[in-house]
Amino acid sequence: MAQKEAQGVAEKRKGRRGPGSVIGSSAAGCVCALLSIYGVGGETFSRLCELGFVASFCTKLSDTVSSEIGKAYGKTTYLVTTFKVVPRGTEGAVSVEGTIAGVLASILLASVACFLGEINVAEAVICVLASQIANVGESVIGAVLQDKEGFKWLNNDAVNVINISLGCILAILIQQFVLHNLLA
């Protein structure tokens, strides 16, 4: 925290998270978990919800690790929309170090879910892919909309809801329209 404060990239409130952050980070996963637990939509839909659950948390973990490693150790950060060099902590900025760390975090969590039998290997790959697409989307939202006139409501919590929901939905769509068709 001291290093991030010295660099001017520390989070507000000394990094403490509030209820909005917790809800934003877990809403998609919780919805998927409840739908799966209660068997809403039958067995096939429950399996998709399990995939969405894992993908949502792969997305969140990847996003958090990417951001923290990028802010702390990113040598050069680029604005995702223009690839121009920008200061660390800029909304929509990415670094090679942060991106690699985020991908590895997503792979680790998807592997654990696979090892525990919650998803299969192909679905683990889908979770990693969906999480990375969603995180690029979040960076674009940060670069283009966040903190801009007319979008003051689009704070980190709102962007997290969008990012994590997108990772969840993408995983389900990829499984249904890509993997399902490949195996058919």
Tab-separated table of N, CA and C in Angstrom, residues 2 9 14 17-18 47 59-60 66-68 80 89 93 102 104 125 127 135 142 147 149 155 167-170 181:
chain	number	residue	atom	x	y	z
A	2	ALA	N	1.952	1.214	0.784
A	2	ALA	CA	2.847	2.373	0.835
A	2	ALA	C	3.461	2.652	-0.543
A	9	VAL	N	-1.060	5.524	-7.161
A	9	VAL	CA	-1.992	4.575	-7.775
A	9	VAL	C	-2.782	3.779	-6.736
A	14	LYS	N	-7.840	3.578	1.357
A	14	LYS	CA	-6.720	2.682	1.699
A	14	LYS	C	-6.990	1.240	1.272
A	17	ARG	N	-12.672	-2.345	1.058
A	17	ARG	CA	-13.811	-2.587	0.182
A	17	ARG	C	-15.103	-2.447	0.966
A	18	GLY	N	-16.117	-1.953	0.313
A	18	GLY	CA	-17.423	-1.810	0.928
A	18	GLY	C	-18.386	-2.848	0.405
A	47	ARG	N	-25.731	-27.340	-15.196
A	47	ARG	CA	-24.313	-27.506	-15.572
A	47	ARG	C	-23.758	-26.221	-16.159
A	59	THR	N	-12.768	-14.719	-13.706
A	59	THR	CA	-12.727	-13.345	-14.201
A	59	THR	C	-12.336	-12.391	-13.086
A	60	LYS	N	-12.954	-12.529	-11.935
A	60	LYS	CA	-12.652	-11.622	-10.809
A	60	LYS	C	-11.210	-11.784	-10.347
A	66	SER	N	-4.316	-9.028	-12.150
A	66	SER	CA	-3.777	-8.183	-13.224
A	66	SER	C	-3.577	-6.752	-12.748
A	67	SER	N	-4.594	-6.236	-12.107
A	67	SER	CA	-4.548	-4.849	-11.647
A	67	SER	C	-3.462	-4.637	-10.589
A	68	GLU	N	-3.433	-5.509	-9.607
A	68	GLU	CA	-2.472	-5.338	-8.513
A	68	GLU	C	-1.025	-5.535	-8.982
A	80	VAL	N	-5.381	0.558	-23.322
A	80	VAL	CA	-5.834	-0.581	-24.126
A	80	VAL	C	-6.455	-0.147	-25.459
A	89	GLY	N	-1.920	2.868	-13.135
A	89	GLY	CA	-3.132	3.251	-12.428
A	89	GLY	C	-4.147	3.984	-13.288
A	93	ALA	N	-5.643	1.089	-18.455
A	93	ALA	CA	-4.242	0.772	-18.739
A	93	ALA	C	-3.967	-0.704	-18.462
A	102	GLY	N	-2.513	-12.148	-14.512
A	102	GLY	CA	-3.952	-12.390	-14.536
A	102	GLY	C	-4.315	-13.669	-15.260
A	104	LEU	N	-2.376	-16.291	-15.579
A	104	LEU	CA	-1.934	-17.401	-14.721
A	104	LEU	C	-2.898	-17.618	-13.557
A	125	VAL	N	-10.619	-24.372	-20.071
A	125	VAL	CA	-10.067	-23.513	-21.130
A	125	VAL	C	-11.056	-22.399	-21.458
A	127	CYS	N	-13.278	-21.074	-19.461
A	127	CYS	CA	-13.278	-20.117	-18.354
A	127	CYS	C	-12.112	-19.138	-18.469
A	135	ASN	N	-11.954	-9.241	-19.279
A	135	ASN	CA	-11.026	-8.273	-18.701
A	135	ASN	C	-10.562	-7.237	-19.718
A	142	GLY	N	-13.096	1.092	-18.963
A	142	GLY	CA	-12.343	2.022	-18.131
A	142	GLY	C	-11.729	3.144	-18.943
A	147	ASP	N	-15.170	7.591	-15.409
A	147	ASP	CA	-14.778	8.946	-14.992
A	147	ASP	C	-15.028	9.999	-16.072
A	149	GLU	N	-17.702	12.449	-18.417
A	149	GLU	CA	-18.962	13.173	-18.262
A	149	GLU	C	-20.119	12.286	-18.711
A	155	ASN	N	-18.666	3.573	-11.571
A	155	ASN	CA	-17.508	3.460	-10.681
A	155	ASN	C	-16.924	2.046	-10.765
A	167	GLY	N	-17.806	-12.156	-18.158
A	167	GLY	CA	-17.018	-13.393	-18.128
A	167	GLY	C	-17.899	-14.616	-17.969
A	168	CYS	N	-18.881	-14.517	-17.104
A	168	CYS	CA	-19.831	-15.603	-16.851
A	168	CYS	C	-20.651	-15.906	-18.108
A	169	ILE	N	-21.226	-14.873	-18.685
A	169	ILE	CA	-22.083	-15.043	-19.866
A	169	ILE	C	-21.280	-15.551	-21.060
A	170	LEU	N	-20.089	-14.999	-21.257
A	170	LEU	CA	-19.245	-15.452	-22.370
A	170	LEU	C	-18.903	-16.930	-22.257
A	181	ASN	N	-21.006	-27.312	-30.454
A	181	ASN	CA	-21.038	-27.595	-31.894
A	181	ASN	C	-19.818	-28.406	-32.338
